[in-house]
Coordinates of C-alpha atoms in Angstrom, one line a residue:
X1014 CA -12.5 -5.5 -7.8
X1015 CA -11.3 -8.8 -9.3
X1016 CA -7.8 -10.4 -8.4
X1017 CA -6.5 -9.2 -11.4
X1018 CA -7.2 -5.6 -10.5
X1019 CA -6.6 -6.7 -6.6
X1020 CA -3.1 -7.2 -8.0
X1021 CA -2.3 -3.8 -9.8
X1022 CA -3.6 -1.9 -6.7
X1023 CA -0.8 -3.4 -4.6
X1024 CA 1.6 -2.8 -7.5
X1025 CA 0.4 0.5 -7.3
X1026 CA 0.4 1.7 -3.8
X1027 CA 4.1 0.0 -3.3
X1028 CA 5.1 2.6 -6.0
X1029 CA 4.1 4.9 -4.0
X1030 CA 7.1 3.7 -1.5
X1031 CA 9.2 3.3 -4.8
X1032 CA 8.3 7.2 -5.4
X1033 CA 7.4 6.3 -8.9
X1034 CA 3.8 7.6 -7.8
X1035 CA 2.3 10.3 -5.8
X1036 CA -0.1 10.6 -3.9
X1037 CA -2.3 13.9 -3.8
X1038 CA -2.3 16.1 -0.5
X1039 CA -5.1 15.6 1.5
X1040 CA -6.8 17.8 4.5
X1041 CA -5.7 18.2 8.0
X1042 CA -8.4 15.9 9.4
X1043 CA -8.0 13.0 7.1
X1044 CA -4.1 13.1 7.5
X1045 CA -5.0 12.8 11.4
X1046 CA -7.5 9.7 10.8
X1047 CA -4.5 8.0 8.9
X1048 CA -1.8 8.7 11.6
X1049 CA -3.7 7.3 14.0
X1050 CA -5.2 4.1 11.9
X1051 CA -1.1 3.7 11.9
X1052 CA -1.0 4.0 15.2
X1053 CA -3.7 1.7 15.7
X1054 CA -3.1 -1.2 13.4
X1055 CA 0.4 -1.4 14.9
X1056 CA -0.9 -1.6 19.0
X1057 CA -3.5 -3.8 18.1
X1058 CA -1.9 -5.5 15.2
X1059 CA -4.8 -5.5 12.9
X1060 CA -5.1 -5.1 9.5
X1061 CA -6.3 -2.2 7.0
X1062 CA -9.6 -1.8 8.2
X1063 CA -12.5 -2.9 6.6
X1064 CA -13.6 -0.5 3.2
X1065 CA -11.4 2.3 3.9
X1066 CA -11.4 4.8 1.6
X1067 CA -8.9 4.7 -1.1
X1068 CA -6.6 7.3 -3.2
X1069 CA -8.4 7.7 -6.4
X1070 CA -4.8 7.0 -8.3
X1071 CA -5.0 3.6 -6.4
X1072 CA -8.4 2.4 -7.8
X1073 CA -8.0 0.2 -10.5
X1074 CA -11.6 -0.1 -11.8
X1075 CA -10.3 -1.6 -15.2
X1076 CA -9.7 -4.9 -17.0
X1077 CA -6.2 -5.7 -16.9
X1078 CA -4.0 -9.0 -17.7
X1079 CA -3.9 -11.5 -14.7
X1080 CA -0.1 -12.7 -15.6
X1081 CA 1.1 -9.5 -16.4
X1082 CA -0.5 -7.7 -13.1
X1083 CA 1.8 -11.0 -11.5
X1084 CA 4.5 -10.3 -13.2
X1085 CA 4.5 -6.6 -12.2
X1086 CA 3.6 -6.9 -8.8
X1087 CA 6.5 -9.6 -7.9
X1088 CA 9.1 -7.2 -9.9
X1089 CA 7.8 -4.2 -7.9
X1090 CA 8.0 -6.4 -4.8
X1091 CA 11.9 -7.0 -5.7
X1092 CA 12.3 -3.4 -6.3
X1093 CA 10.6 -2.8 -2.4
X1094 CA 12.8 -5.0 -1.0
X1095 CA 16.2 -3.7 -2.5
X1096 CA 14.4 -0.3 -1.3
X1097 CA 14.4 -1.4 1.8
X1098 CA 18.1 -2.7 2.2
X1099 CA 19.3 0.4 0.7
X1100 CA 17.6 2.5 3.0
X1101 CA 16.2 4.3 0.0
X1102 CA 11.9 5.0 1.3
X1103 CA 10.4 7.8 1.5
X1104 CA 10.2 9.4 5.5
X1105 CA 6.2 10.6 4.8
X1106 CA 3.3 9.4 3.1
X1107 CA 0.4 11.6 2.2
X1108 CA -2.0 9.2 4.7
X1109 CA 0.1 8.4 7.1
X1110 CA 2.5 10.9 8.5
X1111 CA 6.0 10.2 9.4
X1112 CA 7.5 6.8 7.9
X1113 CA 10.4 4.9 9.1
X1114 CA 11.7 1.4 7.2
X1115 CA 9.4 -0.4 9.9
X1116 CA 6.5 1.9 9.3
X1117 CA 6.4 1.0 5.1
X1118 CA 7.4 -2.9 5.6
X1119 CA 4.6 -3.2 8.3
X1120 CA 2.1 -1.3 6.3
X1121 CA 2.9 -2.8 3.2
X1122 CA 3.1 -6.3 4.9
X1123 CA -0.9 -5.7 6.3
X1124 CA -2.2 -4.1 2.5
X1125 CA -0.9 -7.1 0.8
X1126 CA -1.9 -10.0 3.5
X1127 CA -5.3 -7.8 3.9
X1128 CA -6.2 -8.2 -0.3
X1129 CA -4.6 -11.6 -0.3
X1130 CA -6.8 -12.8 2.3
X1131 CA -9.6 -11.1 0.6
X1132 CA -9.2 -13.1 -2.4
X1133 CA -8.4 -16.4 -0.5
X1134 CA -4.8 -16.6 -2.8

């Protein structure tokens, strides 16, 4: 993944707390694995750990247009926010179980400063 494509993954899984994308169901065990990686990252406060696995939908294994892939991710990133303040997120996520506004501004928060990191930008 190049920054370019780092950028329309985290446009993409923040539409997933816009519900302008879903995520497919997954088994019992996995949904267990991601409640408690949820569980942990907020005790320990660490990030998404290292090379977990990723929803096919979320792989963006294309080229793409660095400006445009900006562009999108800050609008989406507007969008989040107004989300937030109006209370309007979804209360599940296919990985993670139950959500509250905390649980998708923390998540979101460690996604983006985990690939941000990654990329050194």
């Amino acid at each position: 993944m190049n920054v370019c494509q780092m950028l329309k993954h985290c446009d993409l899984v923040l539409q997933v707390a816009l519900k302008n994308l879903e995520l497919p169901r997954i088994n019992l065990l996995f949904g267990t694995i991601g409640v408690f990686t949820k569980i942990e990252m907020y005790v320990f406060n660490n990030g998404i750990p290292r090379n977990m696995p990723t929803f096919q939908k979320l792989i963006v294994n294309f080229e793409c247009d660095f400006d445009e892939s900006k562009t999108n991710l800050l609008k989406t990133l507007e969008e989040f926010r107004e989300a937030c303040e109006n209370g309007n997120l979804p209360d599940h996520h296919r990985l993670f179980g139950n959500m509250t506004e905390k649980d998708w501004t923390f998540l979101e928060y460690k996604h983006l400063d985990h690939h941000l990191k990654q990329f050194n930008v």
